[in-house]
Amino acid sequence: MVSSRNSGTAGKAGSGLRLAIAGIGLVGQRHADALDHVAGATLCAIVDPSDMGKAEAAARNVPWYGDLESMIRAEAPDGIILSTPTKLHVAQGLACVEAGVPVLIEKPLADDGDAARVLIDRAEKAGVEILVGHHRRHNPIIRKAHELIREGHIGTVRAVQATCWFYKPDGYFDVAPWRKKSGAGPISVNLVHDIDLLRHLCGEVVSVQAQAAPSVRGFENEDVGVALLRFENGALGTITVSDSIVSPWSWEMTSQEYPVYPATSQSAYQIGGSHGSLSIPDLTLWSHGAERDWWSPISATSMPRGASDPLVNQMAHFVAVIEGREAPIVSGREGLRSLAVVGAIQDAARTRDTIYLVSEAVEAARTGAEEPRERNGHLENPAQ
């Protein structure tokens, strides 16, 4: 049964919301730190069965709980941040929905698209907000890039290239052996953030082709993945990901978003349009003068943008959503769409088939209308 106890906070800015965090590892700690910088909300509890979780709760002077349900019953929080392992997201998200508590779920939304769809459907029917932690959308760099593209500064988007190359040390895998297993390669673990940004900037993905290469370290999973994307507006995109390539070309090393990664002056994405091109995250806009002509000089303009912590921005947005002042920027449904594209890349790499995703059909399926056929969990080309 859905609780109505949150209804009294709607529309009341600065009402002193009480937020709990489940999972206080590295990402959970960053969420807790971000919450310290958000007015109108405080950390009320930590859920983490480990000794480290108990110690972190003591250090932050908040109650500690070993399981989510006990915390919900005892604390009745106004919102919950789930930064637990991905395999727990759906069950814990459903517990939040059942209690009527809005929830921010760290990306990826789930490790199974069908289970994630059940979670989102139940939340929508219950009227409980689910946000997905694609925090890069809250970065001023991405806000400015989205604005430039939407306002037509590069014309019609025709193509995009995205590079996600980095080298994870052996110790990263040794401390968590599950990272060596099938299904835990960089396509599953790392690519969903980049896919979410490409959808946000370039539109919905309608078909995918992909290939993957086996791990050179002898693990069960891939360590290189390459995908060809077709977008709803006809644009084409390529995206490559690897956790075994030494390079400066990844969001982490180019955006200067998180100081733990060494900063480079490179860019990770190039978006090409009919009137110009944009590189991201350096936000350089390239265009000819009056004549679009490859023999004419081309100019580079560094576009201005603000500077702020995207995790703090995301947390402030979560508070605003709970209070009814804002609609979710990355809703559960949005997170599900990005997850579906990653799943399509995995399927395409395994089968060497083209996988078709039709966003309108996804909505039709949700509302019970007639939908295209499905194969491997993805929508087939309705023209076939």
GROMACS .gro file of C-alpha atoms in nm:
model
  384
    1MET     CA    1   0.000   0.000   0.000
    2VAL     CA    2   0.135   0.345  -0.091
    3SER     CA    3   0.186   0.589   0.191
    4SER     CA    4   0.060   0.946   0.152
    5ARG     CA    5   0.289   1.092   0.417
    6ASN     CA    6   0.505   1.277   0.161
    7SER     CA    7   0.214   1.479   0.024
    8GLY     CA    8   0.255   1.751   0.285
    9THR     CA    9   0.600   1.847   0.155
   10ALA     CA   10   0.493   1.914  -0.203
   11GLY     CA   11   0.561   2.268  -0.316
   12LYS     CA   12   0.729   2.372   0.012
   13ALA     CA   13   1.080   2.484  -0.077
   14GLY     CA   14   1.332   2.450   0.204
   15SER     CA   15   1.107   2.225   0.410
   16GLY     CA   16   1.394   2.032   0.568
   17LEU     CA   17   1.359   1.699   0.389
   18ARG     CA   18   1.514   1.389   0.544
   19LEU     CA   19   1.701   1.172   0.293
   20ALA     CA   20   1.856   0.829   0.350
   21ILE     CA   21   2.137   0.662   0.156
   22ALA     CA   22   2.151   0.287   0.094
   23GLY     CA   23   2.500   0.175  -0.001
   24ILE     CA   24   2.779   0.392   0.135
   25GLY     CA   25   3.072   0.281  -0.081
   26LEU     CA   26   3.267   0.532  -0.288
   27VAL     CA   27   2.963   0.650  -0.485
   28GLY     CA   28   2.741   0.659  -0.177
   29GLN     CA   29   2.997   0.869   0.006
   30ARG     CA   30   3.002   1.115  -0.284
   31HIS     CA   31   2.622   1.140  -0.265
   32ALA     CA   32   2.643   1.204   0.110
   33ASP     CA   33   2.905   1.473   0.055
   34ALA     CA   34   2.688   1.633  -0.213
   35LEU     CA   35   2.390   1.635   0.023
   36ASP     CA   36   2.594   1.841   0.269
   37HIS     CA   37   2.589   2.124   0.012
   38VAL     CA   38   2.214   2.121  -0.058
   39ALA     CA   39   1.988   2.354   0.136
   40GLY     CA   40   1.660   2.219   0.267
   41ALA     CA   41   1.766   1.855   0.307
   42THR     CA   42   1.972   1.648   0.550
   43LEU     CA   43   2.104   1.294   0.571
   44CYS     CA   44   1.884   1.101   0.814
   45ALA     CA   45   2.019   0.745   0.791
   46ILE     CA   46   2.264   0.508   0.622
   47VAL     CA   47   2.177   0.155   0.512
   48ASP     CA   48   2.478  -0.072   0.460
   49PRO     CA   49   2.530  -0.412   0.622
   50SER     CA   50   2.911  -0.386   0.625
   51ASP     CA   51   3.131  -0.276   0.914
   52MET     CA   52   3.246   0.010   0.694
   53GLY     CA   53   2.883   0.118   0.657
   54LYS     CA   54   2.835   0.118   1.033
   55ALA     CA   55   3.154   0.320   1.079
   56GLU     CA   56   3.050   0.569   0.811
   57ALA     CA   57   2.714   0.621   0.981
   58ALA     CA   58   2.889   0.686   1.311
   59ALA     CA   59   3.129   0.930   1.146
   60ARG     CA   60   2.838   1.120   0.993
   61ASN     CA   61   2.638   1.102   1.317
   62VAL     CA   62   2.330   0.938   1.167
   63PRO     CA   63   2.150   0.611   1.248
   64TRP     CA   64   2.279   0.292   1.083
   65TYR     CA   65   2.066   0.008   0.947
   66GLY     CA   66   2.157  -0.328   0.803
   67ASP     CA   67   1.858  -0.349   0.568
   68LEU     CA   68   1.641  -0.107   0.374
   69GLU     CA   69   1.298  -0.214   0.501
   70SER     CA   70   1.396  -0.167   0.868
   71MET     CA   71   1.523   0.182   0.794
   72ILE     CA   72   1.203   0.279   0.609
   73ARG     CA   73   0.985   0.161   0.898
   74ALA     CA   74   1.193   0.336   1.162
   75GLU     CA   75   1.287   0.662   0.988
   76ALA     CA   76   1.004   0.727   0.736
   77PRO     CA   77   1.245   0.925   0.510
   78ASP     CA   78   1.123   1.176   0.252
   79GLY     CA   79   1.355   1.029  -0.010
   80ILE     CA   80   1.612   0.753  -0.058
   81ILE     CA   81   1.932   0.736  -0.264
   82LEU     CA   82   2.018   0.384  -0.379
   83SER     CA   83   2.391   0.345  -0.447
   84THR     CA   84   2.393  -0.028  -0.384
   85PRO     CA   85   2.514  -0.295  -0.631
   86THR     CA   86   2.315  -0.291  -0.955
   87LYS     CA   87   2.167  -0.636  -0.898
   88LEU     CA   88   1.985  -0.501  -0.589
   89HIS     CA   89   1.831  -0.195  -0.755
   90VAL     CA   90   1.500  -0.343  -0.867
   91ALA     CA   91   1.411  -0.518  -0.539
   92GLN     CA   92   1.514  -0.218  -0.332
   93GLY     CA   93   1.344   0.024  -0.571
   94LEU     CA   94   1.022  -0.174  -0.537
   95ALA     CA   95   1.052  -0.152  -0.157
   96CYS     CA   96   1.076   0.228  -0.188
   97VAL     CA   97   0.778   0.241  -0.424
   98GLU     CA   98   0.570   0.021  -0.193
   99ALA     CA   99   0.645   0.262   0.092
  100GLY     CA  100   0.562   0.565  -0.124
  101VAL     CA  101   0.915   0.707  -0.095
  102PRO     CA  102   1.073   0.888  -0.395
  103VAL     CA  103   1.404   0.730  -0.491
  104LEU     CA  104   1.720   0.830  -0.675
  105ILE     CA  105   1.877   0.512  -0.818
  106GLU     CA  106   2.242   0.521  -0.915
  107LYS     CA  107   2.309   0.420  -1.274
  108PRO     CA  108   2.257   0.177  -1.433
  109LEU     CA  109   1.894   0.144  -1.337
  110ALA     CA  110   1.914  -0.236  -1.330
  111ASP     CA  111   2.102  -0.535  -1.471
  112ASP     CA  112   1.788  -0.667  -1.641
  113GLY     CA  113   1.566  -0.464  -1.871
  114ASP     CA  114   1.249  -0.664  -1.808
  115ALA     CA  115   1.283  -0.633  -1.430
  116ALA     CA  116   1.355  -0.262  -1.465
  117ARG     CA  117   1.037  -0.220  -1.671
  118VAL     CA  118   0.833  -0.381  -1.391
  119LEU     CA  119   0.983  -0.136  -1.142
  120ILE     CA  120   0.909   0.167  -1.358
  121ASP     CA  121   0.554   0.055  -1.438
  122ARG     CA  122   0.473   0.005  -1.069
  123ALA     CA  123   0.624   0.341  -0.976
  124GLU     CA  124   0.425   0.523  -1.243
  125LYS     CA  125   0.101   0.354  -1.137
  126ALA     CA  126   0.172   0.439  -0.774
  127GLY     CA  127   0.269   0.797  -0.850
  128VAL     CA  128   0.612   0.759  -0.686
  129GLU     CA  129   0.897   0.943  -0.852
  130ILE     CA  130   1.204   0.746  -0.962
  131LEU     CA  131   1.513   0.935  -1.076
  132VAL     CA  132   1.818   0.766  -1.228
  133GLY     CA  133   2.165   0.891  -1.136
  134HIS     CA  134   2.291   0.997  -1.477
  135HIS     CA  135   2.455   1.293  -1.311
  136ARG     CA  136   2.640   1.410  -1.624
  137ARG     CA  137   2.317   1.567  -1.750
  138HIS     CA  138   2.346   1.802  -1.452
  139ASN     CA  139   2.695   1.916  -1.555
  140PRO     CA  140   2.701   2.276  -1.688
  141ILE     CA  141   2.907   2.149  -1.983
  142ILE     CA  142   2.624   1.921  -2.095
  143ARG     CA  143   2.358   2.181  -2.022
  144LYS     CA  144   2.541   2.424  -2.250
  145ALA     CA  145   2.599   2.162  -2.522
  146HIS     CA  146   2.230   2.072  -2.518
  147GLU     CA  147   2.137   2.440  -2.544
  148LEU     CA  148   2.374   2.499  -2.839
  149ILE     CA  149   2.238   2.200  -3.031
  150ARG     CA  150   1.874   2.281  -2.951
  151GLU     CA  151   1.920   2.642  -3.064
  152GLY     CA  152   2.058   2.527  -3.400
  153HIS     CA  153   2.419   2.646  -3.370
  154ILE     CA  154   2.542   2.337  -3.558
  155GLY     CA  155   2.233   2.294  -3.774
  156THR     CA  156   2.089   1.945  -3.813
  157VAL     CA  157   2.286   1.676  -3.631
  158ARG     CA  158   2.424   1.433  -3.892
  159ALA     CA  159   2.688   1.229  -3.708
  160VAL     CA  160   2.847   1.176  -3.368
  161GLN     CA  161   3.164   1.006  -3.249
  162ALA     CA  162   3.215   0.908  -2.885
  163THR     CA  163   3.531   0.760  -2.736
  164CYS     CA  164   3.542   0.594  -2.393
  165TRP     CA  165   3.893   0.452  -2.361
  166PHE     CA  166   4.077   0.404  -2.031
  167TYR     CA  167   4.295   0.146  -1.858
  168LYS     CA  168   4.170  -0.014  -1.538
  169PRO     CA  169   4.455  -0.158  -1.331
  170ASP     CA  170   4.467  -0.528  -1.248
  171GLY     CA  171   4.386  -0.451  -0.886
  172TYR     CA  172   4.045  -0.317  -0.989
  173PHE     CA  173   3.950  -0.668  -1.097
  174ASP     CA  174   4.134  -0.857  -0.823
  175VAL     CA  175   3.944  -0.689  -0.537
  176ALA     CA  176   3.609  -0.778  -0.697
  177PRO     CA  177   3.641  -1.098  -0.904
  178TRP     CA  178   3.285  -1.061  -1.039
  179ARG     CA  179   3.429  -0.787  -1.262
  180LYS     CA  180   3.610  -1.059  -1.458
  181LYS     CA  181   3.289  -1.251  -1.536
  182SER     CA  182   3.072  -1.252  -1.844
  183GLY     CA  183   2.832  -0.957  -1.841
  184ALA     CA  184   3.062  -0.736  -1.635
  185GLY     CA  185   3.266  -0.590  -1.920
  186PRO     CA  186   3.286  -0.220  -2.008
  187ILE     CA  187   2.975  -0.237  -2.229
  188SER     CA  188   2.762  -0.318  -1.924
  189VAL     CA  189   2.957  -0.134  -1.655
  190ASN     CA  190   3.070   0.188  -1.822
  191LEU     CA  191   2.880   0.262  -2.143
  192VAL     CA  192   2.537   0.354  -2.005
  193HIS     CA  193   2.648   0.705  -1.899
  194ASP     CA  194   2.777   0.783  -2.248
  195ILE     CA  195   2.471   0.634  -2.418
  196ASP     CA  196   2.249   0.848  -2.195
  197LEU     CA  197   2.436   1.162  -2.303
  198LEU     CA  198   2.416   1.073  -2.672
  199ARG     CA  199   2.040   1.021  -2.640
  200HIS     CA  200   2.010   1.350  -2.454
  201LEU     CA  201   2.209   1.545  -2.712
  202CYS     CA  202   2.123   1.369  -3.039
  203GLY     CA  203   1.783   1.203  -2.987
  204GLU     CA  204   1.651   0.850  -2.960
  205VAL     CA  205   1.848   0.554  -3.095
  206VAL     CA  206   1.641   0.340  -3.333
  207SER     CA  207   1.890   0.073  -3.440
  208VAL     CA  208   2.223  -0.072  -3.328
  209GLN     CA  209   2.500  -0.279  -3.482
  210ALA     CA  210   2.798  -0.382  -3.269
  211GLN     CA  211   3.103  -0.599  -3.222
  212ALA     CA  212   3.316  -0.683  -2.919
  213ALA     CA  213   3.662  -0.827  -2.863
  214PRO     CA  214   3.749  -1.075  -2.587
  215SER     CA  215   3.957  -0.963  -2.292
  216VAL     CA  216   4.331  -0.966  -2.355
  217ARG     CA  217   4.375  -1.036  -1.983
  218GLY     CA  218   4.193  -1.366  -2.019
  219PHE     CA  219   3.873  -1.265  -1.839
  220GLU     CA  220   3.533  -1.403  -1.941
  221ASN     CA  221   3.404  -1.065  -2.061
  222GLU     CA  222   3.493  -0.830  -2.345
  223ASP     CA  223   3.740  -0.546  -2.302
  224VAL     CA  224   3.660  -0.359  -2.626
  225GLY     CA  225   3.318  -0.280  -2.769
  226VAL     CA  226   3.223  -0.085  -3.081
  227ALA     CA  227   2.871   0.017  -3.183
  228LEU     CA  228   2.710   0.187  -3.481
  229LEU     CA  229   2.399   0.380  -3.383
  230ARG     CA  230   2.120   0.518  -3.601
  231PHE     CA  231   1.920   0.798  -3.444
  232GLU     CA  232   1.555   0.884  -3.495
  233ASN     CA  233   1.639   1.193  -3.704
  234GLY     CA  234   1.858   0.989  -3.940
  235ALA     CA  235   2.191   1.081  -3.782
  236LEU     CA  236   2.455   0.811  -3.745
  237GLY     CA  237   2.691   0.760  -3.454
  238THR     CA  238   2.986   0.548  -3.352
  239ILE     CA  239   3.083   0.475  -2.993
  240THR     CA  240   3.377   0.270  -2.872
  241VAL     CA  241   3.455   0.161  -2.518
  242SER     CA  242   3.750  -0.018  -2.363
  243ASP     CA  243   3.889  -0.066  -2.013
  244SER     CA  244   4.222  -0.196  -2.150
  245ILE     CA  245   4.339   0.094  -2.368
  246VAL     CA  246   4.578   0.362  -2.244
  247SER     CA  247   4.441   0.692  -2.375
  248PRO     CA  248   4.335   1.048  -2.280
  249TRP     CA  249   3.995   1.015  -2.454
  250SER     CA  250   3.722   0.946  -2.201
  251TRP     CA  251   3.469   1.163  -2.021
  252GLU     CA  252   3.640   1.100  -1.688
  253MET     CA  253   3.978   1.231  -1.809
  254THR     CA  254   3.847   1.518  -2.025
  255SER     CA  255   3.563   1.673  -1.822
  256GLN     CA  256   3.760   1.743  -1.500
  257GLU     CA  257   3.440   1.644  -1.322
  258TYR     CA  258   3.603   1.424  -1.058
  259PRO     CA  259   3.956   1.512  -0.934
  260VAL     CA  260   4.056   1.148  -0.880
  261TYR     CA  261   4.104   1.119  -1.259
  262PRO     CA  262   4.400   1.303  -1.419
  263ALA     CA  263   4.282   1.585  -1.641
  264THR     CA  264   4.367   1.611  -2.011
  265SER     CA  265   4.295   1.883  -2.267
  266GLN     CA  266   4.127   1.640  -2.507
  267SER     CA  267   3.761   1.583  -2.591
  268ALA     CA  268   3.561   1.261  -2.579
  269TYR     CA  269   3.270   1.344  -2.812
  270GLN     CA  270   3.243   1.513  -3.152
  271ILE     CA  271   2.897   1.602  -3.281
  272GLY     CA  272   2.875   1.702  -3.647
  273GLY     CA  273   2.596   1.911  -3.795
  274SER     CA  274   2.495   2.065  -4.126
  275HIS     CA  275   2.618   2.410  -4.019
  276GLY     CA  276   2.892   2.332  -3.769
  277SER     CA  277   3.042   2.084  -3.527
  278LEU     CA  278   3.083   2.073  -3.152
  279SER     CA  279   3.345   1.894  -2.945
  280ILE     CA  280   3.266   1.798  -2.587
  281PRO     CA  281   3.359   1.856  -2.310
  282ASP     CA  282   3.584   2.141  -2.426
  283LEU     CA  283   3.277   2.302  -2.593
  284THR     CA  284   3.457   2.417  -2.906
  285LEU     CA  285   3.219   2.521  -3.183
  286TRP     CA  286   3.358   2.486  -3.536
  287SER     CA  287   3.201   2.667  -3.832
  288HIS     CA  288   3.278   2.832  -4.166
  289GLY     CA  289   3.190   3.194  -4.234
  290ALA     CA  290   2.908   3.297  -4.465
  291GLU     CA  291   2.982   3.009  -4.705
  292ARG     CA  292   2.982   2.644  -4.596
  293ASP     CA  293   3.278   2.544  -4.806
  294TRP     CA  294   3.573   2.322  -4.719
  295TRP     CA  295   3.800   2.563  -4.907
  296SER     CA  296   3.686   2.850  -4.682
  297PRO     CA  297   3.850   2.919  -4.346
  298ILE     CA  298   3.694   2.742  -4.051
  299SER     CA  299   3.687   2.905  -3.709
  300ALA     CA  300   3.689   2.759  -3.359
  301THR     CA  301   3.497   2.932  -3.082
  302SER     CA  302   3.526   2.825  -2.719
  303MET     CA  303   3.175   2.851  -2.579
  304PRO     CA  304   3.130   2.985  -2.224
  305ARG     CA  305   2.954   2.785  -1.954
  306GLY     CA  306   2.916   2.786  -1.579
  307ALA     CA  307   3.101   2.569  -1.331
  308SER     CA  308   2.935   2.364  -1.058
  309ASP     CA  309   2.940   2.013  -0.915
  310PRO     CA  310   2.693   1.794  -1.111
  311LEU     CA  311   2.638   1.564  -0.812
  312VAL     CA  312   2.535   1.862  -0.597
  313ASN     CA  313   2.313   1.984  -0.882
  314GLN     CA  314   2.155   1.639  -0.910
  315MET     CA  315   2.090   1.622  -0.535
  316ALA     CA  316   1.932   1.967  -0.535
  317HIS     CA  317   1.714   1.856  -0.825
  318PHE     CA  318   1.607   1.543  -0.633
  319VAL     CA  319   1.498   1.766  -0.345
  320ALA     CA  320   1.304   1.989  -0.586
  321VAL     CA  321   1.130   1.685  -0.737
  322ILE     CA  322   1.028   1.556  -0.394
  323GLU     CA  323   0.889   1.898  -0.309
  324GLY     CA  324   0.697   1.914  -0.636
  325ARG     CA  325   0.888   2.212  -0.773
  326GLU     CA  326   1.049   2.032  -1.068
  327ALA     CA  327   0.980   1.734  -1.294
  328PRO     CA  328   1.252   1.466  -1.316
  329ILE     CA  329   1.528   1.541  -1.566
  330VAL     CA  330   1.627   1.174  -1.582
  331SER     CA  331   1.314   0.982  -1.490
  332GLY     CA  332   1.294   0.609  -1.442
  333ARG     CA  333   1.151   0.584  -1.794
  334GLU     CA  334   1.452   0.777  -1.930
  335GLY     CA  335   1.690   0.546  -1.745
  336LEU     CA  336   1.507   0.247  -1.890
  337ARG     CA  337   1.553   0.378  -2.245
  338SER     CA  338   1.928   0.420  -2.198
  339LEU     CA  339   1.947   0.072  -2.046
  340ALA     CA  340   1.762  -0.067  -2.350
  341VAL     CA  341   2.021   0.078  -2.587
  342VAL     CA  342   2.306  -0.080  -2.388
  343GLY     CA  343   2.118  -0.410  -2.394
  344ALA     CA  344   2.079  -0.377  -2.770
  345ILE     CA  345   2.455  -0.321  -2.806
  346GLN     CA  346   2.522  -0.636  -2.603
  347ASP     CA  347   2.278  -0.839  -2.813
  348ALA     CA  348   2.413  -0.700  -3.141
  349ALA     CA  349   2.771  -0.782  -3.040
  350ARG     CA  350   2.672  -1.137  -2.947
  351THR     CA  351   2.452  -1.215  -3.248
  352ARG     CA  352   2.608  -0.984  -3.513
  353ASP     CA  353   2.248  -0.888  -3.601
  354THR     CA  354   2.106  -0.538  -3.634
  355ILE     CA  355   1.888  -0.467  -3.331
  356TYR     CA  356   1.600  -0.224  -3.376
  357LEU     CA  357   1.458  -0.003  -3.103
  358VAL     CA  358   1.151   0.207  -3.178
  359SER     CA  359   1.080   0.457  -2.902
  360GLU     CA  360   0.717   0.511  -3.001
  361ALA     CA  361   0.658   0.137  -2.980
  362VAL     CA  362   0.803   0.130  -2.629
  363GLU     CA  363   0.542   0.387  -2.528
  364ALA     CA  364   0.272   0.190  -2.711
  365ALA     CA  365   0.370  -0.123  -2.521
  366ARG     CA  366   0.343   0.067  -2.194
  367THR     CA  367  -0.008   0.189  -2.275
  368GLY     CA  368  -0.127  -0.143  -2.414
  369ALA     CA  369  -0.149  -0.030  -2.776
  370GLU     CA  370  -0.040  -0.245  -3.070
  371GLU     CA  371   0.337  -0.274  -3.087
  372PRO     CA  372   0.601  -0.411  -3.325
  373ARG     CA  373   0.733  -0.765  -3.278
  374GLU     CA  374   1.013  -0.831  -3.032
  375ARG     CA  375   1.322  -1.043  -3.077
  376ASN     CA  376   1.588  -1.092  -2.810
  377GLY     CA  377   1.398  -0.845  -2.594
  378HIS     CA  378   1.425  -0.564  -2.849
  379LEU     CA  379   1.180  -0.432  -3.104
  380GLU     CA  380   1.218  -0.552  -3.457
  381ASN     CA  381   1.213  -0.321  -3.757
  382PRO     CA  382   0.837  -0.273  -3.823
  383ALA     CA  383   0.912  -0.257  -4.196
  384GLN     CA  384   1.047  -0.614  -4.201
   0.00000   0.00000   0.00000
